[in-house]
Amino acid sequence: MSRPIILGTAGHIDHGKTSLIRALTGIDTDRLKEEKERGITIELGFAHLTLPGGQTLGIVDVPGHERFVRHMVAGATGIDLVALVIAADEGVMPQTREHLDICRLLGVRYGLIVLTKIDLADEELRELVEDDVREFVKGTFLEGAPLVPFSAVDGRGTPEVLAAIAEVAAKVRERAAGALFRMPLDRVFTMRGFGTVVTGTALSGDLSVGESAMIYPGGRTAKVRGLQVHGQTVTQVTAGQRSAVNLQGLDRGQVLRGQVLARPGALRPSPRLDVFVEYLAASPKPLKNRARVRFHVGTSEILGRLLLLDAEELAPGGSGFAQAQLEEETVALAGDRFVLRSYSPVRTIAGGEILHPAPTRHKRFQEPLLSDLGVLKSGEPVACLRVLIHGAGSRGVTAADLAGLIDLPEAAIRDGLQKLLAAGEVTALEARYFDREALAELSGQVLERLTKYHQEFPLRAGLNKEELKSRVPALADVKLLGLVLDGLLAAKKIGMNKDEVHLAEHRPRLAEELQATETKLVAAYKAGGLTPPNLKDVLEGLPGAAPEKREVLDLVVKKGVLVRVKGDLFFHQEALARAKDLLLGHFRANDMLTTQAFKELTGLSRKYLIPLLEYFDVTGLTMRVGENRVLRKDQG
């Protein structure tokens, strides 16, 4: 099967673009009543052509009038080669120049020139025009392209035009099959009995009947009810094909030309785009920072401003990095081309390449940013993926996220991620990828928060992981938190005790004035033995503020000097050890322990007796059987 190719027309109004297509295909692309009445093309027209060798081309016929250049830009999106149409009786005209600029700015690389209306020009005039045209296309992709004389009136040149198209089409490189299906919409209409139909050129990927699809921006979903290519019903459309898609579940008013059809969740709408701008040399004055522009991407036109990132202005013929800040959201991928037209008067002034389709806001003249944009402009897949992952920061990205940012085949994304993993430049957490620097930054935030915490609470052993998450919001994901903490543990920068995290060198310490508080607290409980004092009474008798005394209590409990048995009932560790020895001594001679027997062993009242028995149950030394206790088997 031959690869899909789209041929687009370009040229000034009334130079015979539509007549050329009609002569080649038998299809009249002027379908509107107004077009018939006025004799000019207003809207995009569509046809298809089968070449002598069997290659079938989709054809997009564009309007030539200056008022409809925005339609021409929409039609030029996705074309593989262009037929620049120039009338032999008029030669190069204003829209000839503008259309060629647009094709060049959109990255069209192949084409031919058709010199129409040769029946209206004598041989001498024709030769002059041909020389003028050759001079006009010097330095462009059409330099050296076939130039074919043609007349729609008598059909002269028709075989030669077909041969030239076939010659150029044979040179067109096959489109790389991007990871995502994307189709900018250039026409929306309703068919009785079918519902809403949208048309466009599939830029990448494939789409099948029965799949779900989404309209971007907007997020409306629909089911693909039917597909057509060149009027023939198909079950699947692929990159490079002009396609008609019958959408089930959407009304005509819910879809607009300029929107994009793709799979649900595949693309990221954004009002900002990082771009590389090429300012046309023919422009009469410099392009100022924050100039208001008409931004054309895909089949859409959106008003916005252009923030120049590395210059105060661009001189005619200049280029540089910028951020397009738009008044509405759009969807695109890194590598897509765009066209800029001035706000007023309206004319084509620039174009270029999208580098990042969903960036954050930027400050100007930032060297790290400009360096990253330079990498994205290089187009080297692995380097571009590295920059995009870095830009995601602590959010990380999935392979699907990357496919929604850059126009790369799935295999190229997968291969690039493997290379970055092998080089240690990214880390994978399940299906999410994190830049090495992003993880280092998160690790730095953890260390910074722990340092501040230890300064604020020097008596505490560490910070609870849940509280750490609240202090470093980027680590709200428990798996990401674990990844960062594991890295810090491996580097011996932190320590952990159950759910508490602390700096590796941190040791809870008492200020001099609180050391006396600790000594008196411990002494009171040591003296109390198995009948410890009331906590409230002890704390009231200690020097220092209430919060500080509680801090001291927490510290000695963490040290294991005092043990919380129940509520505010604490025992000194030596007293608990003595009670445990008495209990084990009893079990060496008996299988069962009654409450009364434990009372006789210790001489304690129920105030202390019952909490102690329950403590030994909870800690796994004994097990309650009815009203009595037995020693657990693993403690025997």
XYZ file of C-alpha atoms in Angstrom:
636
model
C 0.000 0.000 0.000
C 1.416 3.445 -1.007
C 1.966 5.947 1.767
C -0.671 8.686 2.249
C 0.292 12.062 0.722
C -1.519 15.402 0.880
C -1.127 17.983 -1.894
C -2.056 21.563 -1.146
C -2.525 24.494 -3.489
C -1.142 27.992 -2.881
C -1.244 31.246 -4.803
C -2.941 34.575 -5.426
C -6.677 34.972 -5.941
C -7.973 34.182 -9.442
C -4.738 32.495 -10.558
C -6.592 29.280 -11.289
C -6.001 26.971 -8.299
C -9.533 25.561 -8.286
C -9.611 25.244 -12.082
C -6.345 23.298 -11.950
C -7.781 20.841 -9.412
C -10.982 20.466 -11.428
C -8.962 19.717 -14.589
C -6.809 17.141 -12.804
C -9.524 15.381 -10.789
C -12.909 16.262 -12.251
C -13.917 17.533 -8.782
C -15.131 21.096 -8.237
C -13.837 22.094 -4.795
C -15.984 25.259 -4.706
C -19.061 23.844 -2.981
C -20.659 26.987 -1.487
C -23.370 28.999 -3.257
C -21.469 32.227 -2.562
C -18.333 30.753 -4.157
C -20.295 29.906 -7.307
C -21.882 33.345 -7.455
C -18.692 35.335 -6.825
C -16.373 33.028 -8.747
C -13.799 32.918 -5.937
C -12.814 30.314 -3.375
C -13.830 31.335 0.142
C -13.612 28.094 2.103
C -11.227 25.164 1.972
C -12.009 22.664 -0.779
C -11.110 18.996 -0.904
C -10.495 16.456 -3.638
C -8.368 13.401 -4.391
C -6.247 12.376 -7.322
C -4.924 9.025 -8.523
C -1.624 9.440 -10.365
C -0.680 7.344 -13.426
C 1.476 5.099 -11.223
C -1.425 4.351 -8.875
C -0.487 6.716 -6.035
C -3.576 8.405 -4.545
C -3.216 11.920 -3.167
C -5.542 13.892 -0.972
C -5.872 17.483 -2.158
C -6.588 20.642 -0.161
C -7.554 23.660 -2.275
C -7.099 26.957 -0.413
C -8.614 30.405 -1.006
C -6.307 33.022 -2.507
C -8.017 36.218 -1.385
C -6.146 38.171 1.307
C -9.281 38.168 3.508
C -9.139 34.373 3.699
C -5.446 33.790 4.394
C -6.401 32.358 7.813
C -8.311 29.641 5.929
C -5.253 29.069 3.779
C -3.080 28.559 6.893
C -5.609 26.046 8.233
C -5.577 24.189 4.922
C -1.792 24.143 4.705
C -1.524 22.266 8.012
C -0.502 18.703 7.328
C 0.263 19.011 3.615
C 3.270 17.108 2.243
C 3.769 19.039 -0.995
C 2.424 22.217 -2.504
C 1.464 23.282 -5.998
C 2.284 26.994 -6.125
C -0.070 28.380 -8.781
C 0.977 31.554 -10.634
C -0.965 33.053 -13.565
C 1.154 33.633 -16.664
C -0.629 36.920 -17.416
C 0.015 38.427 -13.950
C 3.067 36.751 -12.458
C 4.033 36.952 -8.770
C 1.427 38.820 -6.687
C 1.041 39.695 -2.969
C -0.712 36.452 -1.928
C 1.812 34.467 -3.976
C 4.485 35.801 -1.653
C 2.444 35.390 1.520
C 1.354 31.834 0.673
C 4.946 30.808 -0.065
C 6.054 32.345 3.244
C 3.328 30.392 5.039
C 4.342 27.108 3.401
C 7.975 27.695 4.315
C 7.123 28.650 7.906
C 4.972 25.509 8.246
C 7.920 23.363 7.181
C 6.686 22.273 3.751
C 9.722 20.854 1.921
C 8.411 19.625 -1.416
C 6.495 21.230 -4.245
C 6.115 22.289 -7.849
C 5.147 25.477 -9.655
C 2.243 25.549 -12.087
C 2.181 28.478 -14.498
C -1.535 28.763 -15.286
C -3.521 30.721 -17.889
C -0.844 30.290 -20.541
C -3.619 30.785 -23.106
C -3.703 34.464 -21.988
C 0.029 35.137 -22.403
C 2.192 35.111 -25.507
C 5.497 33.269 -25.534
C 7.600 36.363 -24.760
C 5.485 37.305 -21.716
C 5.492 33.714 -20.538
C 9.290 33.552 -20.666
C 9.566 36.807 -18.720
C 7.182 35.500 -16.064
C 9.048 32.176 -15.830
C 12.330 34.041 -15.268
C 10.654 36.214 -12.642
C 9.212 33.145 -10.884
C 12.589 31.379 -10.846
C 14.149 34.454 -9.262
C 11.268 34.706 -6.780
C 11.699 31.129 -5.422
C 15.500 31.306 -5.078
C 16.601 30.297 -1.597
C 13.300 28.537 -0.856
C 12.318 24.865 -0.958
C 10.918 25.511 -4.470
C 14.280 26.495 -5.935
C 14.898 23.955 -8.712
C 11.336 22.572 -8.447
C 9.465 21.592 -11.643
C 7.774 24.550 -13.357
C 4.955 23.406 -15.631
C 2.905 25.609 -18.015
C -0.833 24.799 -17.911
C -4.140 25.957 -19.336
C -7.478 24.998 -17.848
C -9.190 26.269 -21.010
C -7.639 23.880 -23.532
C -6.001 21.340 -21.182
C -2.457 22.042 -22.313
C 0.113 20.822 -19.794
C -2.222 18.414 -17.959
C -0.047 15.300 -18.513
C 3.066 17.295 -17.615
C 1.476 18.567 -14.373
C 0.516 14.992 -13.408
C 4.038 13.789 -14.190
C 5.581 16.611 -12.135
C 3.291 15.838 -9.193
C 4.276 12.163 -9.392
C 7.971 13.106 -9.549
C 7.756 15.293 -6.435
C 5.469 12.877 -4.565
C 8.062 10.130 -5.009
C 10.526 12.231 -3.005
C 8.199 12.820 -0.039
C 9.439 11.044 3.035
C 7.016 8.867 4.951
C 5.582 10.482 8.054
C 6.907 9.191 11.357
C 4.054 7.391 13.094
C 3.704 9.492 16.255
C 2.543 7.908 19.472
C -0.803 9.751 19.438
C -3.602 10.083 16.944
C -4.201 13.774 16.234
C -6.420 15.380 13.636
C -6.873 19.174 13.543
C -10.406 19.846 12.313
C -10.816 21.924 9.161
C -14.510 21.224 8.531
C -17.537 20.348 10.679
C -20.971 19.528 9.247
C -24.067 17.390 9.767
C -25.250 14.565 7.513
C -28.870 13.475 7.702
C -29.068 10.019 9.187
C -25.452 10.114 10.381
C -25.090 13.148 12.637
C -21.924 15.161 13.169
C -19.016 14.671 10.759
C -15.577 16.263 11.125
C -12.769 16.279 8.582
C -9.058 16.951 8.668
C -5.621 15.503 7.964
C -4.408 12.933 10.494
C -1.031 14.246 11.676
C 0.057 11.105 13.514
C -1.097 7.796 14.957
C -4.211 5.900 13.917
C -7.901 5.739 14.848
C -10.424 2.928 14.385
C -14.189 2.631 14.224
C -15.708 1.966 17.649
C -13.050 3.849 19.612
C -13.717 6.782 21.921
C -12.404 10.167 20.860
C -12.230 13.590 22.478
C -12.463 17.126 21.136
C -9.658 19.416 22.373
C -9.807 21.939 23.915
C -13.163 21.429 25.567
C -12.974 17.797 26.580
C -16.187 16.562 24.930
C -16.083 12.842 24.161
C -17.769 10.853 21.429
C -17.686 7.432 19.825
C -16.257 6.961 16.337
C -19.272 5.718 14.385
C -17.687 5.675 10.942
C -14.588 6.653 8.937
C -13.976 7.632 5.326
C -10.849 8.353 3.280
C -11.327 9.878 -0.208
C -15.025 9.036 -0.007
C -14.394 5.349 0.704
C -15.551 3.752 3.955
C -12.656 2.345 6.017
C -12.263 0.805 9.459
C -9.083 2.700 10.357
C -7.349 5.959 9.399
C -3.609 6.551 9.739
C -1.126 9.441 9.724
C -1.141 11.453 6.507
C -4.666 10.586 5.380
C -7.397 13.134 4.774
C -10.203 11.664 6.806
C -13.870 12.158 7.582
C -14.952 10.977 11.032
C -18.606 10.417 11.969
C -18.929 11.162 15.700
C -21.736 9.688 17.753
C -22.867 11.645 20.799
C -21.889 15.179 19.716
C -24.084 17.900 18.232
C -22.814 20.065 15.395
C -22.740 23.124 17.677
C -20.412 21.403 20.146
C -17.515 21.162 17.671
C -15.601 23.950 15.927
C -12.995 24.156 13.212
C -9.648 24.715 14.881
C -10.243 22.086 17.541
C -8.339 18.782 17.510
C -9.641 15.214 17.568
C -7.596 12.753 19.655
C -8.079 9.997 22.204
C -9.395 10.923 25.675
C -6.678 12.166 28.021
C -3.988 12.206 25.331
C -3.334 15.962 25.018
C -2.765 18.813 27.478
C -4.664 22.020 26.688
C -2.626 25.100 27.584
C -2.832 28.879 27.070
C 0.979 29.034 26.817
C 3.499 27.613 24.346
C 7.290 27.858 24.307
C 8.383 28.484 20.730
C 11.267 29.303 18.420
C 10.271 32.290 16.267
C 11.535 33.070 12.770
C 10.697 36.685 11.872
C 10.296 37.298 8.145
C 13.056 39.338 6.540
C 10.493 41.309 4.516
C 8.907 42.709 7.668
C 9.064 46.532 7.713
C 9.947 46.977 11.411
C 11.288 45.015 14.408
C 9.036 42.643 16.341
C 8.636 44.077 19.832
C 8.417 42.123 23.080
C 4.791 41.413 24.059
C 3.519 42.245 20.567
C -0.127 41.258 20.078
C -0.372 38.567 17.401
C -2.669 36.097 15.725
C -1.274 32.659 16.511
C -2.050 29.911 13.987
C -1.388 26.305 14.982
C -3.058 23.318 13.406
C -6.298 24.710 11.980
C -6.846 27.246 14.771
C -6.315 31.000 15.035
C -5.983 32.450 18.563
C -5.148 35.968 19.694
C -2.295 36.398 22.121
C 0.969 38.122 22.965
C 4.518 37.060 22.236
C 6.923 37.253 25.193
C 10.479 37.367 23.825
C 12.724 35.372 26.166
C 16.197 36.288 24.888
C 15.844 39.700 23.244
C 14.077 43.049 23.601
C 13.010 42.861 19.950
C 13.603 40.834 16.790
C 14.971 42.572 13.726
C 13.542 41.566 10.327
C 15.063 38.198 9.435
C 15.914 37.539 13.086
C 14.948 34.596 15.267
C 14.814 33.680 18.929
C 13.044 31.947 21.786
C 9.663 33.176 23.000
C 6.572 32.194 24.942
C 3.224 32.627 23.241
C 0.695 33.695 25.873
C -2.714 33.071 24.322
C -6.201 34.314 25.149
C -7.598 30.782 24.800
C -6.244 27.293 25.375
C -4.891 25.224 22.507
C -3.312 21.793 22.073
C -0.089 20.990 20.250
C 3.077 18.916 20.553
C 6.739 19.830 20.591
C 7.866 19.792 16.962
C 4.642 21.246 15.534
C 4.941 24.295 13.292
C 3.007 27.552 13.642
C 2.414 30.841 11.822
C 2.155 34.336 13.304
C 0.126 37.104 11.723
C 0.075 40.667 12.970
C -2.975 41.879 14.876
C -3.587 44.927 12.669
C -3.089 45.328 9.796
C -3.397 41.578 9.345
C -0.473 40.003 7.501
C 1.892 37.086 7.927
C 4.980 38.190 9.877
C 6.599 35.097 11.386
C 6.371 31.431 12.215
C 8.460 28.680 13.642
C 8.440 25.600 15.822
C 6.699 24.747 19.079
C 9.247 23.591 21.661
C 7.034 22.945 24.716
C 3.229 22.776 24.433
C 2.350 23.227 28.125
C 5.069 25.191 29.938
C 4.940 27.234 33.118
C 5.240 31.026 33.005
C 8.809 32.191 32.501
C 10.986 35.101 33.469
C 13.006 36.518 30.608
C 16.742 36.138 30.033
C 17.121 33.010 32.194
C 20.159 31.051 30.999
C 19.029 27.583 32.250
C 15.674 28.075 30.481
C 17.321 29.207 27.250
C 19.674 26.232 27.403
C 16.732 23.829 27.779
C 14.885 25.477 24.890
C 18.015 25.089 22.783
C 17.992 21.365 23.516
C 14.311 21.112 22.556
C 15.032 22.955 19.319
C 17.762 20.428 18.481
C 15.099 17.731 18.249
C 17.446 15.013 19.559
C 14.942 12.570 21.126
C 16.841 11.494 24.258
C 17.977 15.029 25.079
C 14.445 16.390 24.529
C 12.937 13.736 26.800
C 15.496 14.623 29.478
C 14.446 18.289 29.362
C 10.725 17.464 29.454
C 11.168 15.122 32.424
C 13.240 17.765 34.183
C 10.517 20.334 33.536
C 7.921 18.099 35.195
C 9.844 18.421 38.469
C 8.455 16.582 41.467
C 5.287 15.617 39.551
C 7.251 13.232 37.348
C 5.864 11.983 34.036
C 4.618 8.766 32.491
C 5.410 7.618 28.964
C 1.852 8.650 28.060
C 2.496 12.140 29.473
C 5.577 12.457 27.264
C 3.610 11.326 24.215
C 1.240 14.216 24.960
C 4.135 16.697 24.927
C 6.362 15.739 21.995
C 5.623 14.281 18.572
C 7.713 11.105 18.807
C 6.839 7.499 17.956
C 6.091 5.271 20.931
C 9.236 3.214 20.282
C 11.415 6.344 20.356
C 9.958 7.399 23.717
C 10.434 3.920 25.164
C 14.011 3.702 23.872
C 14.859 7.183 25.161
C 13.559 6.390 28.638
C 15.631 3.218 28.775
C 18.773 5.166 27.848
C 18.100 7.787 30.506
C 17.483 5.087 33.121
C 20.697 3.269 32.172
C 22.654 6.527 32.454
C 21.193 7.211 35.895
C 19.702 10.512 34.732
C 16.147 9.526 35.606
C 14.596 7.205 38.156
C 11.472 5.132 37.620
C 8.812 4.787 40.291
C 6.427 2.213 38.889
C 5.277 3.846 35.615
C 6.407 7.381 36.530
C 9.795 8.884 35.708
C 11.641 11.491 37.783
C 14.607 13.607 36.854
C 17.742 13.127 38.972
C 17.845 16.840 39.778
C 14.175 16.871 40.803
C 14.788 14.054 43.277
C 17.912 15.838 44.554
C 15.812 18.974 45.090
C 13.174 16.994 47.010
C 15.924 15.382 49.097
C 17.271 18.858 49.838
C 13.833 20.007 50.958
C 13.568 17.027 53.327
C 16.975 17.774 54.859
C 16.096 21.456 55.188
C 12.786 20.689 56.945
C 14.462 18.208 59.304
C 17.172 20.723 60.177
C 14.559 23.351 61.048
C 12.532 20.790 62.999
C 15.501 19.714 65.099
C 16.329 23.359 65.810
C 12.743 23.985 66.880
C 12.362 20.752 68.858
C 15.826 19.601 69.968
C 14.361 17.195 72.529
C 12.384 15.198 69.986
C 13.919 12.176 68.337
C 12.489 12.931 64.899
C 9.656 14.099 62.668
C 6.692 11.861 61.935
C 6.458 10.922 58.226
C 2.889 12.195 57.981
C 3.949 15.574 59.307
C 6.952 15.557 56.960
C 4.540 15.127 54.025
C 2.637 18.205 55.152
C 5.872 20.190 55.395
C 6.989 19.069 51.892
C 3.727 19.075 49.854
C 5.493 17.669 46.780
C 5.952 14.430 48.767
C 2.243 13.870 49.389
C 2.508 10.671 47.330
C 3.598 8.031 49.852
C 5.544 6.081 47.216
C 7.499 9.148 46.141
C 8.188 9.920 49.806
C 9.512 6.379 50.257
C 11.757 6.728 47.179
C 13.295 9.962 48.471
C 13.744 8.656 52.026
C 15.316 5.420 50.766
C 17.833 7.479 48.818
C 18.695 9.583 51.850
C 19.018 6.476 54.027
C 21.344 4.868 51.490
C 23.438 8.047 51.498
C 23.469 7.940 55.333
C 22.052 11.445 55.548
C 19.018 10.489 57.639
C 17.964 7.869 60.124
C 14.546 6.382 60.764
C 12.841 4.882 63.790
C 9.543 3.341 62.779
C 7.543 6.293 61.371
C 9.922 9.000 62.568
C 12.641 10.562 60.435
C 15.693 12.444 61.700
C 19.011 13.720 60.458
C 21.700 11.070 60.727
C 23.760 13.132 63.202
C 20.795 14.227 65.329
C 20.676 13.135 68.956
C 17.898 14.486 71.193
C 19.563 16.841 73.665
C 18.465 18.812 76.666
C 19.343 22.378 77.302
C 21.225 22.817 80.578
C 18.223 24.283 82.373
C 16.103 21.240 81.400
C 18.597 18.605 82.467
C 17.552 19.176 86.085
C 13.939 18.673 84.997
C 14.827 15.302 83.453
C 16.772 14.225 86.545
C 13.924 15.066 88.947
C 11.325 13.430 86.693
C 13.220 10.164 86.398
C 14.078 10.161 90.126
C 10.414 10.563 91.086
C 9.374 7.531 89.079
C 12.375 5.470 90.127
C 11.549 6.133 93.747
C 7.910 5.220 93.164
C 8.803 1.760 91.922
C 5.649 -0.286 91.273
C 3.483 2.445 92.791
C 4.492 5.384 90.598
C 3.380 8.929 91.417
C 0.572 10.830 89.735
C 1.887 12.411 86.515
C 0.124 15.735 87.071
C 1.617 16.046 90.540
C 5.087 15.221 89.272
C 4.949 17.754 86.415
C 3.680 20.521 88.702
C 6.672 19.949 90.950
C 9.200 20.260 88.133
C 10.924 23.486 87.053
C 10.195 25.001 83.610
C 7.186 25.766 81.398
C 4.489 23.129 80.844
C 5.328 22.478 77.127
C 9.002 22.029 77.994
C 8.185 19.559 80.767
C 6.053 17.547 78.340
C 8.977 17.562 75.882
C 11.224 16.153 78.625
C 8.646 13.455 79.381
C 8.441 12.488 75.687
C 12.227 12.317 75.524
C 12.692 9.992 78.485
C 9.875 7.772 77.171
C 11.617 7.568 73.760
C 14.838 6.686 75.563
C 12.950 3.836 77.252
C 13.703 5.113 80.785
C 10.008 5.569 81.490
C 7.324 3.318 79.967
C 3.734 4.360 79.348
C 1.537 1.504 80.627
C -1.838 3.154 80.224
C -2.978 6.761 79.736
C -0.947 8.955 82.072
C 0.292 5.951 84.079
C 4.075 5.594 83.652
C 6.539 3.170 85.279
C 10.291 3.362 85.527
C 11.879 0.675 83.343
C 13.524 -0.949 86.394
C 10.153 -1.292 88.166
C 8.621 -2.926 85.088
C 11.559 -5.305 84.825
C 11.032 -6.282 88.485
C 7.312 -6.939 87.900
C 8.155 -9.040 84.848
C 10.652 -11.110 86.841
C 8.021 -11.780 89.534
C 5.536 -12.857 86.861
C 7.979 -15.205 85.101
C 9.020 -16.677 88.450
C 5.376 -17.530 89.111
C 5.033 -19.275 85.737
C 8.070 -21.430 86.373
C 6.008 -23.203 89.011
C 2.452 -22.609 87.704
C 0.545 -22.796 84.438
C -1.987 -20.149 85.357
C -1.876 -16.706 86.979
C -4.884 -15.284 88.774
C -5.326 -11.617 89.598
C -5.180 -12.469 93.273
C -1.928 -14.389 92.849
C -0.320 -11.406 91.081
C -1.550 -9.130 93.876
C 0.085 -11.380 96.447
C 3.308 -11.411 94.423
C 3.532 -7.627 94.096
C 1.481 -6.274 96.984
C -0.201 -3.835 94.575
C -3.690 -2.393 94.641
C -6.031 -2.720 91.637
C -5.065 0.843 90.637
C -1.692 -0.496 89.474
C -2.388 -4.216 89.319
C -4.917 -4.298 86.470
C -3.031 -1.855 84.151
C 0.136 -3.915 84.619
C -1.618 -7.179 83.769
C -3.182 -5.615 80.690
C 0.195 -4.161 79.668
C 1.788 -7.630 79.782
C -1.122 -8.918 77.650
C -0.706 -6.131 75.072
C 3.066 -6.535 74.876
C 2.688 -10.275 74.191
C 4.084 -11.740 77.405
C 0.804 -13.168 78.676
C -2.593 -14.039 77.282
C -5.903 -13.684 79.089
C -8.014 -16.822 79.426
C -11.289 -15.968 81.133
C -10.329 -14.068 84.313
C -6.821 -15.567 84.430
C -3.553 -15.338 82.473
C -1.311 -17.890 80.874
C 2.210 -17.419 79.572
C 2.320 -17.222 75.781
C 3.995 -20.254 74.259
C 6.693 -18.239 72.539
C 7.631 -16.733 75.941
C 7.963 -20.018 77.828
